[in-house]
Each structure stands twice: as C-alpha cells, then as structure tokens.
mmCIF file of C-alpha atoms and ligand atoms in Angstrom:
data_model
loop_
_atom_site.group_PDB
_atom_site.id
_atom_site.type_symbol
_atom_site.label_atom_id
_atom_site.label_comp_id
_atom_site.label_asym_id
_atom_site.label_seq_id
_atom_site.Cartn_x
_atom_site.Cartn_y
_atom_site.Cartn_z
ATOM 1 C CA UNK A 1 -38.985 -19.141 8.891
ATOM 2 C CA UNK A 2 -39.095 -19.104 12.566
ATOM 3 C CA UNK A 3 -42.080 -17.775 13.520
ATOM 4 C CA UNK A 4 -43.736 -19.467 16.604
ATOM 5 C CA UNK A 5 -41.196 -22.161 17.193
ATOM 6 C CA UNK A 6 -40.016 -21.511 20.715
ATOM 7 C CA UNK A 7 -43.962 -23.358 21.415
ATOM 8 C CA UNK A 8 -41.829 -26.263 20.132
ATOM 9 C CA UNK A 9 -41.445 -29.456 22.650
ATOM 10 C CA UNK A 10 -38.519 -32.114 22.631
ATOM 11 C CA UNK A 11 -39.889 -35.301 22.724
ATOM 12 C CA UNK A 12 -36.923 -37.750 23.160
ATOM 13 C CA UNK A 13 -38.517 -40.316 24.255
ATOM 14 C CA UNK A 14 -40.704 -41.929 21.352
ATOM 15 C CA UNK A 15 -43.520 -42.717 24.083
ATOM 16 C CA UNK A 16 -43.699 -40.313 25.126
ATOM 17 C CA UNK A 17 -44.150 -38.333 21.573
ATOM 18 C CA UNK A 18 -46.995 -40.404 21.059
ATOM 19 C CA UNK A 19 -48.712 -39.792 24.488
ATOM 20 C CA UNK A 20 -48.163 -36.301 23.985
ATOM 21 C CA UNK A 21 -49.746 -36.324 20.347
ATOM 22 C CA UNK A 22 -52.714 -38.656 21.307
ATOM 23 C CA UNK A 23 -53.368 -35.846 23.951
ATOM 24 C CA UNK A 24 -52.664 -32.975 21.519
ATOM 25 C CA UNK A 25 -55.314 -34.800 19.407
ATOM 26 C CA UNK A 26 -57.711 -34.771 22.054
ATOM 27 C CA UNK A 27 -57.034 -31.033 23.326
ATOM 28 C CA UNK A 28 -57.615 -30.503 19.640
ATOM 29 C CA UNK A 29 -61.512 -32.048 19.512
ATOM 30 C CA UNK A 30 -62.139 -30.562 22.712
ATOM 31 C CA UNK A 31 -61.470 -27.183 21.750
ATOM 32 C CA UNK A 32 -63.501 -24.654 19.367
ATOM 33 C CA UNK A 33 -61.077 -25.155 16.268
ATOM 34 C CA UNK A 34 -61.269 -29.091 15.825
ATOM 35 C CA UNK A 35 -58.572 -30.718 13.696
ATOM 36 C CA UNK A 36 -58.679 -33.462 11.544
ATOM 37 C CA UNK A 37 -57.344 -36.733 12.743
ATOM 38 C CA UNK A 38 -53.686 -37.249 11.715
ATOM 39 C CA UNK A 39 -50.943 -34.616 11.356
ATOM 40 C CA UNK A 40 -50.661 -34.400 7.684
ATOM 41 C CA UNK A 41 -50.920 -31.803 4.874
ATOM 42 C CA UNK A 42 -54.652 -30.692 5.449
ATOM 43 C CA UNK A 43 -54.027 -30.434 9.005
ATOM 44 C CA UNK A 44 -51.374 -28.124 8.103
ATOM 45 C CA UNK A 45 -52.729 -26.154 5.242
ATOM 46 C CA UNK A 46 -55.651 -25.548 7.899
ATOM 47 C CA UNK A 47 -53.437 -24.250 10.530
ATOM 48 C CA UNK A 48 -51.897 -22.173 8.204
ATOM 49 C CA UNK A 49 -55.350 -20.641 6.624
ATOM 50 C CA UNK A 50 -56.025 -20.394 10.509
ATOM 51 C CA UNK A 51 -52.448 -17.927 10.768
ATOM 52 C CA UNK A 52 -53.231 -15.822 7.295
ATOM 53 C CA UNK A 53 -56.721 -14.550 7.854
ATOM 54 C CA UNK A 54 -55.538 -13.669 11.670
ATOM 55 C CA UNK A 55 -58.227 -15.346 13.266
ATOM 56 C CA UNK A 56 -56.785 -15.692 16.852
ATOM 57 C CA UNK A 57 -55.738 -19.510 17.741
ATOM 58 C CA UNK A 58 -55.994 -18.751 20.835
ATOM 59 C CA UNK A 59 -57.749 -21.745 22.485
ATOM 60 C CA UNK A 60 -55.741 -24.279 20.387
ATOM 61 C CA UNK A 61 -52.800 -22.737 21.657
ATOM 62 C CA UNK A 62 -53.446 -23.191 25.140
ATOM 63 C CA UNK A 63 -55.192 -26.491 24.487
ATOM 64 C CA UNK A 64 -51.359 -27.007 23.017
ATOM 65 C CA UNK A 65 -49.673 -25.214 25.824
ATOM 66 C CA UNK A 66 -51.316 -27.934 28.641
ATOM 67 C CA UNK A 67 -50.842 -30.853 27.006
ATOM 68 C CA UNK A 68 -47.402 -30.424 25.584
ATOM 69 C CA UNK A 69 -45.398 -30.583 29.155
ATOM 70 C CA UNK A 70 -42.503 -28.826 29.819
ATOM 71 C CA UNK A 71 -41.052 -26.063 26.695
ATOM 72 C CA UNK A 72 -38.346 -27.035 25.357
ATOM 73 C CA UNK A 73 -36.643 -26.172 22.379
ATOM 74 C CA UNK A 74 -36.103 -29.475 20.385
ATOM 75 C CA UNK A 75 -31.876 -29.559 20.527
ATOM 76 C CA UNK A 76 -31.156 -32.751 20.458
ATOM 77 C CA UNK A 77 -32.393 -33.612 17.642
ATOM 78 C CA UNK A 78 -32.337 -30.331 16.088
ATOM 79 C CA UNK A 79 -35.074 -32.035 14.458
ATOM 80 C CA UNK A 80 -38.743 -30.712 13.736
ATOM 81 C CA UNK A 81 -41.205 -33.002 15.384
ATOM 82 C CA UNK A 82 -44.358 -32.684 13.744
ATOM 83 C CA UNK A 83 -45.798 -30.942 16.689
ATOM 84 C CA UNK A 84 -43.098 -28.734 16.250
ATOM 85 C CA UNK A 85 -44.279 -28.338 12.810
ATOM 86 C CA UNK A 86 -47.449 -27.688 13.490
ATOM 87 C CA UNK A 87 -46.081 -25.103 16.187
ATOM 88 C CA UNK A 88 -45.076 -23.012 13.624
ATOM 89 C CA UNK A 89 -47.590 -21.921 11.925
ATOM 90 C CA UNK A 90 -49.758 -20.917 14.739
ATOM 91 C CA UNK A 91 -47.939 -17.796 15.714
ATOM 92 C CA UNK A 92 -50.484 -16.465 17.300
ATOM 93 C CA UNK A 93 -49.436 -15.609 20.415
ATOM 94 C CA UNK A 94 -45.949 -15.632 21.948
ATOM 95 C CA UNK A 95 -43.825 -14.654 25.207
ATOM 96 C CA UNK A 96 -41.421 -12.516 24.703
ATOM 97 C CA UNK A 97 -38.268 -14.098 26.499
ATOM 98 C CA UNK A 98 -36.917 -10.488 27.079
ATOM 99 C CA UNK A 99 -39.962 -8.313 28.338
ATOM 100 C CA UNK A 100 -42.192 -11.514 29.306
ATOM 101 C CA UNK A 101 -45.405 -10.516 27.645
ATOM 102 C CA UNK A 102 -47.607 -12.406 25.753
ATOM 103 C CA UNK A 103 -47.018 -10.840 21.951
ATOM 104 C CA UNK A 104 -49.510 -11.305 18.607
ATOM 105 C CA UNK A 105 -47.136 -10.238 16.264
ATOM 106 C CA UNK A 106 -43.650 -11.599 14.718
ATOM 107 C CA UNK A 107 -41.648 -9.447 16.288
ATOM 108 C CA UNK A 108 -41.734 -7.935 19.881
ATOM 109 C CA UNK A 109 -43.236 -4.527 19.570
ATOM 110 C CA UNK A 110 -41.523 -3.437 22.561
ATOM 111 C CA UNK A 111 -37.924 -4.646 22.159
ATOM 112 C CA UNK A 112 -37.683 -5.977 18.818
ATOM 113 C CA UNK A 113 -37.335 -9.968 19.833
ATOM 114 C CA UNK A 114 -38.230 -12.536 17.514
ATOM 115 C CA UNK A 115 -39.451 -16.028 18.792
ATOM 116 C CA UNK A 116 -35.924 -18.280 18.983
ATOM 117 C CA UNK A 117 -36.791 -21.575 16.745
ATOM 118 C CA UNK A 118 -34.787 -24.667 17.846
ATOM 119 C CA UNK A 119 -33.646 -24.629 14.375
ATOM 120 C CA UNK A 120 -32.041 -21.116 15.021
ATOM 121 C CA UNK A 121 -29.681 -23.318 17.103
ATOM 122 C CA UNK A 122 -28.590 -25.900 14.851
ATOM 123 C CA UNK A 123 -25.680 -25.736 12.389
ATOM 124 C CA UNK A 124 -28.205 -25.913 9.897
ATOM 125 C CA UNK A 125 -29.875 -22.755 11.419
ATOM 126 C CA UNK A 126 -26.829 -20.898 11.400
ATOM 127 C CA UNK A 127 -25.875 -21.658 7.820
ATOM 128 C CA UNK A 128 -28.757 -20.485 7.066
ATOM 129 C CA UNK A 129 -28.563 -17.164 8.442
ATOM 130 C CA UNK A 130 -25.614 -16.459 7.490
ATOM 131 C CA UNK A 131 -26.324 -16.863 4.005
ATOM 132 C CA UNK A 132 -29.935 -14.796 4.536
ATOM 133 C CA UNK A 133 -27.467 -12.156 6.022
ATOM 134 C CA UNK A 134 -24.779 -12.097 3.287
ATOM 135 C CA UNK A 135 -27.266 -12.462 0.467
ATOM 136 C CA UNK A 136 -29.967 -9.585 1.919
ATOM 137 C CA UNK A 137 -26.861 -7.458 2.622
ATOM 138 C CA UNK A 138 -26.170 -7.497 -1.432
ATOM 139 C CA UNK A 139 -29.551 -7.427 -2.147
ATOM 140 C CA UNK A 140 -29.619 -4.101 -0.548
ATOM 141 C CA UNK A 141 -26.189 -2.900 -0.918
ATOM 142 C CA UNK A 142 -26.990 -3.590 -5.244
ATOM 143 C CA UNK A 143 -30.400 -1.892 -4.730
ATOM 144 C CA UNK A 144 -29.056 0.879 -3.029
ATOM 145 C CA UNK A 145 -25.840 1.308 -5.813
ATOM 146 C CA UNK A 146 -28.262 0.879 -8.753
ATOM 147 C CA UNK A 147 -30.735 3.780 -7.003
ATOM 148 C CA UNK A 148 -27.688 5.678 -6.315
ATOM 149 C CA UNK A 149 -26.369 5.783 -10.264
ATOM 150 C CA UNK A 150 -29.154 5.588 -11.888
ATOM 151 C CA UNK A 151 -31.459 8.514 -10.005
ATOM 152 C CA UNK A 152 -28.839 10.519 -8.181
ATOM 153 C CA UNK A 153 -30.341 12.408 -5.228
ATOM 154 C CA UNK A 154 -33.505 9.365 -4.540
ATOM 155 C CA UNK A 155 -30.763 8.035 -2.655
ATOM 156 C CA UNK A 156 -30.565 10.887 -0.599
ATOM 157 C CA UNK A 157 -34.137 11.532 -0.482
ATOM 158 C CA UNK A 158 -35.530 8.260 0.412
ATOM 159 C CA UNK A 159 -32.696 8.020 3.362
ATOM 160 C CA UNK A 160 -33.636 11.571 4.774
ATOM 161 C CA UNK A 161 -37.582 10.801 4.888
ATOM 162 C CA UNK A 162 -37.485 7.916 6.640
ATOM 163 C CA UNK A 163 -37.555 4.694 3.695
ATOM 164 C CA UNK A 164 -34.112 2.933 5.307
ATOM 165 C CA UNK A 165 -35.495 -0.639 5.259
ATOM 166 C CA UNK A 166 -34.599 -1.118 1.495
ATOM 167 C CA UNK A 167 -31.347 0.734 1.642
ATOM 168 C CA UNK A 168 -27.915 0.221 3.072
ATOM 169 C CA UNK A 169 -26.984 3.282 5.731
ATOM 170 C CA UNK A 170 -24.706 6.006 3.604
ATOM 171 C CA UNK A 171 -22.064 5.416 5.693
ATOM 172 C CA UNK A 172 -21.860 1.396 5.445
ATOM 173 C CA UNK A 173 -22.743 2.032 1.363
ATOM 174 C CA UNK A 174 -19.540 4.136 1.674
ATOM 175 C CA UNK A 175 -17.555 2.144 3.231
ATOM 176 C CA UNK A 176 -18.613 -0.918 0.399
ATOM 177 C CA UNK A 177 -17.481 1.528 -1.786
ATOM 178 C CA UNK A 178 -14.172 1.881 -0.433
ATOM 179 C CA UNK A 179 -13.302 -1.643 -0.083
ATOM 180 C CA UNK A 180 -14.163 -2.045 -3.783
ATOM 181 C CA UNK A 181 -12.054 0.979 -4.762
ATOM 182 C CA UNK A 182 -8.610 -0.100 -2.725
ATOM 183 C CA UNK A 183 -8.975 -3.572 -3.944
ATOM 184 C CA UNK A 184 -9.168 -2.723 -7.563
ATOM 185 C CA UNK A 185 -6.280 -0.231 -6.772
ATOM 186 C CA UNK A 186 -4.534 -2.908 -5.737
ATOM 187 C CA UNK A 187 -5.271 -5.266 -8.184
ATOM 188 C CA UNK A 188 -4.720 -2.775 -10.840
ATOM 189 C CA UNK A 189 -1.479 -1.329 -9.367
ATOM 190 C CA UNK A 190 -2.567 2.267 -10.222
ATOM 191 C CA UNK A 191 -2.730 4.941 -7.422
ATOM 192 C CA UNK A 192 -5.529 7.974 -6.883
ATOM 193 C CA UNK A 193 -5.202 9.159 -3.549
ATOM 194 C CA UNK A 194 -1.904 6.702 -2.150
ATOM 195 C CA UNK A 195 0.772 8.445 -4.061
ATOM 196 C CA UNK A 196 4.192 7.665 -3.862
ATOM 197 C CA UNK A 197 6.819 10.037 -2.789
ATOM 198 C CA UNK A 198 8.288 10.042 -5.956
ATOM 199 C CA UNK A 199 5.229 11.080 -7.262
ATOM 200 C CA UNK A 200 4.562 13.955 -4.289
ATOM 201 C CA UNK A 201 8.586 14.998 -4.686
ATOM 202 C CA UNK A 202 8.307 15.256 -8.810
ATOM 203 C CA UNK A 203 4.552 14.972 -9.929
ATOM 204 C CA UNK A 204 2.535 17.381 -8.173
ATOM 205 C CA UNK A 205 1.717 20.849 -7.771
ATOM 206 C CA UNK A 206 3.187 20.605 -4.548
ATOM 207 C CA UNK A 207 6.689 19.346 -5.277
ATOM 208 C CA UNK A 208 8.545 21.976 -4.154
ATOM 209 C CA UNK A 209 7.031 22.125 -1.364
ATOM 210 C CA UNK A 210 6.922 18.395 -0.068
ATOM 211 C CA UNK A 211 10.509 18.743 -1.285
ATOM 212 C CA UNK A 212 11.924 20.730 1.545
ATOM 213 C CA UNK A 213 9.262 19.277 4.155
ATOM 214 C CA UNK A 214 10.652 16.058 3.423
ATOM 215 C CA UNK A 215 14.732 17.309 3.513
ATOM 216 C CA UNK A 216 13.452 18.880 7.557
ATOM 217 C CA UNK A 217 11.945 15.512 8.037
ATOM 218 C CA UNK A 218 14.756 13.658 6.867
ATOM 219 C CA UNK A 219 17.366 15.604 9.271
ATOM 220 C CA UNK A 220 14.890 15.089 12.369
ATOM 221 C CA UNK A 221 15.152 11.501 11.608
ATOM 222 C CA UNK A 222 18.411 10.645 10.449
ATOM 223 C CA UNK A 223 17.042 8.986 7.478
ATOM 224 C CA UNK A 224 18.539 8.695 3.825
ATOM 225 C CA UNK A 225 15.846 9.116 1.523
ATOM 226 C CA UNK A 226 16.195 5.276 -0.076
ATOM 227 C CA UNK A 227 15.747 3.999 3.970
ATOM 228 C CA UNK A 228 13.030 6.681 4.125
ATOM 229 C CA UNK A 229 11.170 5.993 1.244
ATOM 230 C CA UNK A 230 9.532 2.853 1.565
ATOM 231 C CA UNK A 231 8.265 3.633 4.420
ATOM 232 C CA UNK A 232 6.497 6.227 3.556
ATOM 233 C CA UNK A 233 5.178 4.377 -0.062
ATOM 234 C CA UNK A 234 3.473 1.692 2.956
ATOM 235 C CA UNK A 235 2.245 4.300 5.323
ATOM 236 C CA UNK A 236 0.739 6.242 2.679
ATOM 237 C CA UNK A 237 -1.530 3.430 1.499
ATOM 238 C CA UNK A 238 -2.837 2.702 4.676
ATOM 239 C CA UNK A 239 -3.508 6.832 5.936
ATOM 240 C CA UNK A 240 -5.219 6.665 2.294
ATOM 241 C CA UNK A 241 -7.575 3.995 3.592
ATOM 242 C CA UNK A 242 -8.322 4.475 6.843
ATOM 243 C CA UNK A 243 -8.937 8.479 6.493
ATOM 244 C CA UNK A 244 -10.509 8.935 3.341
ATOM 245 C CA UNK A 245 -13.634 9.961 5.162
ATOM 246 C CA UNK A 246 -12.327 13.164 5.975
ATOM 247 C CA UNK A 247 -12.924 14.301 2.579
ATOM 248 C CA UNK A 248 -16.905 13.790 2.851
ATOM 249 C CA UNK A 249 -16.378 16.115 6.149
ATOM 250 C CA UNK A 250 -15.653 19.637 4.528
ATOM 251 C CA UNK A 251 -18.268 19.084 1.469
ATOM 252 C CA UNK A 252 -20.975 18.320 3.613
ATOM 253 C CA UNK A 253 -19.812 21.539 5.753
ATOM 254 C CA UNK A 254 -20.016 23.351 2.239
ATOM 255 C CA UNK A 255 -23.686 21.972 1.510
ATOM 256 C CA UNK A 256 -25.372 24.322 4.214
ATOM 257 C CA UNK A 257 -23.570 27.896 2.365
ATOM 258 C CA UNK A 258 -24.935 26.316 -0.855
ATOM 259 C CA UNK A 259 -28.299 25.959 0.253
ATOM 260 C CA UNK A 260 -29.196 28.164 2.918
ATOM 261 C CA UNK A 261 -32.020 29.465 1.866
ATOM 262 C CA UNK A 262 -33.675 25.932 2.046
ATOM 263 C CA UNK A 263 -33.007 25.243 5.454
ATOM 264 C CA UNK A 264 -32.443 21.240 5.593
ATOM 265 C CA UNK A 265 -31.276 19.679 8.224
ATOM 266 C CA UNK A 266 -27.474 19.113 8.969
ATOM 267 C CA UNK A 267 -28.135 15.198 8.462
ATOM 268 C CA UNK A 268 -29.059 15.856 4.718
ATOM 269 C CA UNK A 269 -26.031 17.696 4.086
ATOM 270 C CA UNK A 270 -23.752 14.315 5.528
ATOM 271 C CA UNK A 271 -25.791 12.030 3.668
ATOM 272 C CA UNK A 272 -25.962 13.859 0.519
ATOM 273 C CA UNK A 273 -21.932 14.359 1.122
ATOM 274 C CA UNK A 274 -21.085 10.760 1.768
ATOM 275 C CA UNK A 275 -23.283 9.857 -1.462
ATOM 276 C CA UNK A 276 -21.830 12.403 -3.844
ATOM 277 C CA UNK A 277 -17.992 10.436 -2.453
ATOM 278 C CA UNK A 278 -19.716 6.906 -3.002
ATOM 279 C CA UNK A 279 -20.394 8.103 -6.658
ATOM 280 C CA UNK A 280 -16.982 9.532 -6.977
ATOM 281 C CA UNK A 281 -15.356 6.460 -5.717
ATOM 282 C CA UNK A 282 -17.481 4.786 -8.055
ATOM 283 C CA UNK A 283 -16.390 6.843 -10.859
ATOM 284 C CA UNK A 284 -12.294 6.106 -9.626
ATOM 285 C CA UNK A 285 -13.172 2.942 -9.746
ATOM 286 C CA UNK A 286 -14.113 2.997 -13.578
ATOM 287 C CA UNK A 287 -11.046 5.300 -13.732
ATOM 288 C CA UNK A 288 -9.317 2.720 -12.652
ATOM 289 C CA UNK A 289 -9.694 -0.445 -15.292
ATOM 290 C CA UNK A 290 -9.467 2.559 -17.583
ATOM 291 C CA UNK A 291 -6.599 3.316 -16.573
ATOM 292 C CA UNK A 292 -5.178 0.047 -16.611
ATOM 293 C CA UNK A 293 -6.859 -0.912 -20.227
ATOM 294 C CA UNK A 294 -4.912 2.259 -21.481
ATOM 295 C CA UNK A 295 -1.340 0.712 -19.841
ATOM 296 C CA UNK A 296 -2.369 -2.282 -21.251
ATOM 297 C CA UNK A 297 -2.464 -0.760 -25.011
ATOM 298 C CA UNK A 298 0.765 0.829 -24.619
ATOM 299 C CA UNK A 299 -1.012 4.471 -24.122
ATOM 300 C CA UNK A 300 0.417 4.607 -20.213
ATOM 301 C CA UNK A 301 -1.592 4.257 -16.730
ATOM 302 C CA UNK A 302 -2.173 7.286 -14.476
ATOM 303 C CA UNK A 303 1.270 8.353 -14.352
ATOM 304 C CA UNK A 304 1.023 9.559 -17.975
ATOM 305 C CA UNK A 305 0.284 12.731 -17.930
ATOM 306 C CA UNK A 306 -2.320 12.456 -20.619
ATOM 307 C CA UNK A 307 -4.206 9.734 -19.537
ATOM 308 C CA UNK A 308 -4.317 11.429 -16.216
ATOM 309 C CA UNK A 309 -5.787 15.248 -17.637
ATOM 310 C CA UNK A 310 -8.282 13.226 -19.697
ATOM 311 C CA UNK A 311 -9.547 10.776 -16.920
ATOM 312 C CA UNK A 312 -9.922 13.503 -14.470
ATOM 313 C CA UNK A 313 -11.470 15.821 -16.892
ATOM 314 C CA UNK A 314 -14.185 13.175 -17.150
ATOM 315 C CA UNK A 315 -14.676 12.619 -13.437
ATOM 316 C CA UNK A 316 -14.798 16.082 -13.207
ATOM 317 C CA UNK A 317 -17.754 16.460 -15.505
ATOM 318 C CA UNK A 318 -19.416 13.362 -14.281
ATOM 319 C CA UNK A 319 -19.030 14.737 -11.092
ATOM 320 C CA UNK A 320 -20.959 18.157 -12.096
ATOM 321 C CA UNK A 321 -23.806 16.293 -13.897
ATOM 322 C CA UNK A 322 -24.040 13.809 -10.428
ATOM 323 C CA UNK A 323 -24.504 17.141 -8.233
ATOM 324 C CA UNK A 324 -26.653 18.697 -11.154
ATOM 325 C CA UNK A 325 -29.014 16.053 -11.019
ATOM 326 C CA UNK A 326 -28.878 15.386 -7.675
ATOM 327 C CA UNK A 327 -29.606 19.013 -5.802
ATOM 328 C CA UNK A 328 -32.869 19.001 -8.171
ATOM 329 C CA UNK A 329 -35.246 16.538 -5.704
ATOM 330 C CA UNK A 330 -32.948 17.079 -2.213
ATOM 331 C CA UNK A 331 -32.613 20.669 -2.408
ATOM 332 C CA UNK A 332 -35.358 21.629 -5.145
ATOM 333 C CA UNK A 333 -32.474 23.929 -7.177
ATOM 334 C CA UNK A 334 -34.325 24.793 -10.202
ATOM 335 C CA UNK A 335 -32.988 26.706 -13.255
ATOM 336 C CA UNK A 336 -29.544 28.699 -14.178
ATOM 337 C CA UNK A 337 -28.773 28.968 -9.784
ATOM 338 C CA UNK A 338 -29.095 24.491 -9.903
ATOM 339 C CA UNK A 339 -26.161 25.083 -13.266
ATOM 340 C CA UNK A 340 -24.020 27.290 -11.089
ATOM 341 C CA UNK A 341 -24.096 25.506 -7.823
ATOM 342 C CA UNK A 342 -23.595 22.094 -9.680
ATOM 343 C CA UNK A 343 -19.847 23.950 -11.150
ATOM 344 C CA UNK A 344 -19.165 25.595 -7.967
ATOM 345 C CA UNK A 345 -19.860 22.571 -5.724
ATOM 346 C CA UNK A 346 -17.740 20.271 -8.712
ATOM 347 C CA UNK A 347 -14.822 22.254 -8.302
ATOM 348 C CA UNK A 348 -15.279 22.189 -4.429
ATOM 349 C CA UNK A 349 -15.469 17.947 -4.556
ATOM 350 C CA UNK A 350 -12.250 17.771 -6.942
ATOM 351 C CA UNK A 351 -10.361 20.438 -4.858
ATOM 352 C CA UNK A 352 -11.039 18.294 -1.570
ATOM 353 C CA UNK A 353 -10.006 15.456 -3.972
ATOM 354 C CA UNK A 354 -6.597 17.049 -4.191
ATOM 355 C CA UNK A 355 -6.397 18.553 -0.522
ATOM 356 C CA UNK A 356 -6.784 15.271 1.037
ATOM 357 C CA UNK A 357 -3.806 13.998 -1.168
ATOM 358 C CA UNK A 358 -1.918 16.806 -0.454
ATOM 359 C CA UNK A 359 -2.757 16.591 3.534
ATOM 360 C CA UNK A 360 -2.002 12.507 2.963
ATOM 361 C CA UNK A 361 1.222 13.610 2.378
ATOM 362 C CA UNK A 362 2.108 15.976 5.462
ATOM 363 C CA UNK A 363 -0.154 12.842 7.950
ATOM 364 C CA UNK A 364 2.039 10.390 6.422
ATOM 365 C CA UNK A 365 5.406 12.689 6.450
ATOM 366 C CA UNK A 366 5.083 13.396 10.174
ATOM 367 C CA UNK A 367 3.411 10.040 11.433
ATOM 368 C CA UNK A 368 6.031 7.752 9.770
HETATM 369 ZN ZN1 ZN B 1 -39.887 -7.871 24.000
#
C-alpha cells in the first residue's frame, strides 16, 4: 500500500512533530472536513470512509500541504509518523514527480507513475516488493498454465482480445516453460531435443547421414571422434536451449495456410504457436518423469526403443486433441474440416519436433 505517501513529512525533531501536529489539528477545524481531536482509529477510519466514497479531500489536503513544511519523504526513520499515516489514506490528489500535474487517481494517467512512499525506500519496502513481485508473477504464471491445460485456445483468445492483466505474455509463459523442461531434463538425465552424437550417429533416421557430415567435419578439424565428441554432447545442450524457439517460428508460419479463410491477424497465429509449444513442452515434461519412472522399473528410459514409440505416440495424440480443441474458439473450425486440420497441423508440430533435432545437429556440427 503506497498510495498517497509521497504527502508524507519527516519530522526528526520531536518538537517539532508536535508543532506540526498541533497545527495540522488546527488546519483540520478550520477547514470544511473537521477531524476529531487525536490521531487515533476513528480519525482514521474517517479518513478512509472520506477516500472510498471519492468525496474529494481537497481542502484538508491543502490545509495539510501548508502546515506540514517542507515534503519530505520520512528516510530516516523509515518510519510512519502518524501524519504520515494519516497521509495515506487521503490519496486524493497527487503530483506526479514525472509530468508535474496534480493527479486524482493511483496511478498517473499520463505516464503510468505511482506516488513513491518513504516505505518504498526502506529495506522493509523492498522486501516487500520483491516478494509482491515473485508471488504475483506465480500467481499469474499458475493462472495462466491452469487456463492453458485445462481450456486450450482461452489462452489464446483472452491474449488476442485484449484481457493481458491476468495472464503472463506467451512468450515469458514459454520461456517458464522451458526452464521447467531443461531442469527436469537435467535432473532426470533423459534427453528430447539435446541428443548425443551417439544417439544422432546410431539412433536416428538420420544416421547415415550425420555419419558422413561428421567424418567431413572431423577432417576439417583434425579431430578424433573421442576428442570430438564431448564437445559436441556440451554444445548440443546449450544450442537445444537457447534456440528452441525456432520451432514455434515455422508452425505459426503454417497457421495462416490453415486458416485462411478466417483472416486473423499474424499476432494470433504467434501466440497460438508459442502456446501449442508451451503445451508440448508441458507434455515432455510429463514424458519426462515417465520416462524416468519406466528406467526406474527396469522397463528402460527414452533410449529404449519402446518406451520411446509409446511416449511419443501419446504426445502425438495429446498433441492432436490440444489443436482440436483449441482451433474451435480462436479460429471457429467447426465439424469434420476442425478433425482434419487438428491431424494435419499434429503431424506438422511433431515433424518440426524432429527437424529442429535434426537441424540441432548440423548448428552444433558446424558451430563447435
Ligand atoms: Zn505522470
């Protein structure tokens, strides 16, 4: 609660405080809005009744304004004063320290500038808003995950028409998402995207291919493969992280063929897109401590082949039934054309899913 403060006075000197108060007092009687004697709760409790039903303080204020001396904030003591106190609740009217006009409301219409409280300035201010920030920055980011997974598309929707206040930004909710996902990578030990070399030179579709890519690249750099190959197991991990955005690029490129007939603006398309990856990186990240419970019963992690087909079968068809459900409110897809695009744009996610491991490999092979 800051509202108002920066009418706040410093009074150092004890006397003084009192001189000031006695004069407060007498501004007070003077004025239209007289206050009772004493600075307790009723004095309060009618300063604040004065605040809720908005009826301008303006007179007190100035009363205030005169006999309170010089403004300023209370750091010394980083203490309230009770005039201080009573300061705050008559937010009537501020000045804006940036655009220097006399404001009515919280927050500077014109710039955006709250009133500074000497409080704001104290340790104690500052550990306070740092928790406000961390904890409204989870309230939002679990508000936005739990609208995201349980109503796929509202996400979408409510971003695109203008409701951001509840919300984290699609980018930022993607980006939460990918700090979760590497970290339970690497707490798990499993890889989706990272993969070794082994696994590019043996395990993939590609293998014959990243085979004699790598035998060029190993001639160009006079490299064995054992002095080559942990460097490319670290590089990998860290092209993995920092360029997994790419993938949300072509989808949302895709979005616009898919839907042309409804005409939505390019933003929808890159806000749907870096959803839909949110959700999928949700879904890896279930895949994931599935992955591991399965190595933990003996049944293998990711690198069994089995485990593998079935785990990406079922992110497949989560996938599907995410894009099914959520091209119904942004896109209004109706009927058997919403069943067909949902497949088509599936396959499109999990084959960007695989490009972007397969183009990890060639970034990685020729930047390390
Ligand atoms: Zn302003």
């Amino acid at each position: 609660m800051s509202l108002g403060l920066q009418r706040g006075v410093c009074f150092a000197d004890k006397h003084l405080h009192h001189q000031a108060l006695r004069r407060i007092e007498q501004a007070d009687r003077e004025e239209a809005m007289p206050l009772e004697d004493g600075l307790g709760m009723r004095q309060l409790a009618k300063a604040l009744f004065a605040v809720v039903v908005a009826r301008p303080a303006k007179a007190v204020t100035e009363g205030r304004m005169r006999s309170s001396g010089p403004r300023t904030p209370s750091l010394q003591t980083g203490r309230w004063t009770t005039v201080e106190a009573i300061a705050m609740v008559d937010i009537a009217h501020w000045t804006c320290p940036t655009c220097k006009v006399i404001v009515t409301t919280p927050f500077c219409a014109r710039c955006g500038e709250e009133p500074i409280a000497p409080r704001t300035l104290t340790l104690r201010g500052l550990v306070e808003k740092v928790i406000h920030a961390l904890t409204s920055i989870d309230a939002r980011a679990a508000r936005s995950a739990r609208t995201l997974l349980r109503h796929p598309g509202e996400l979408t929707l409510a971003w695109t028409s203008g409701v951001r206040k509840p919300y984290v930004a699609p980018f930022q909710l993607f980006l939460i998402a990918n700090v979760l996902f590497f970290a339970l990578q690497s707490a798990t030990g499993e890889n989706v995207f990272s993969s070794s070399l082994d696994s590019h030179l043996h395990h993939q579709d590609w293998s014959e291919l990243a085979q004699s890519f790598l035998s060029q690249r190993l001639v160009a750099t006079n490299m064995t493969v054992e002095q080559y190959e942990p460097l490319f197991n670290s590089a990998v991990v860290m092209n993995a992280k920092s360029l997994i955005l790419l993938m949300t690029l072509p989808f949302a490129l895709l979005l616009p063929l898919a839907f042309l007939r409804e005409h939505r603006p390019f933003m929808t398309h890159v806000v749907f897109s870096l959803h839909l990856y949110t959700f999928l990186l949700l879904l890896f990240c279930a895949a994931l401590l599935l992955a591991k419970l399965s190595a933990l019963l003996g049944l293998g992690g990711l690198d069994a082949p089995m485990v593998d087909n079935v785990l990406s079968m079922a992110i497949l068809m989560m996938c599907a039934l995410y894009i099914y459900l959520a091209i119904g409110p942004v896109y209004g897809a109706m009927g058997a054309r919403r069943t067909v695009k949902a497949i088509v744009l599936a396959l499109a996610a999990a084959a960007i899913v695989l490009g972007y491991r397969f183009a990890l490999f060639f970034i990685t092979l020729f930047a390390s």
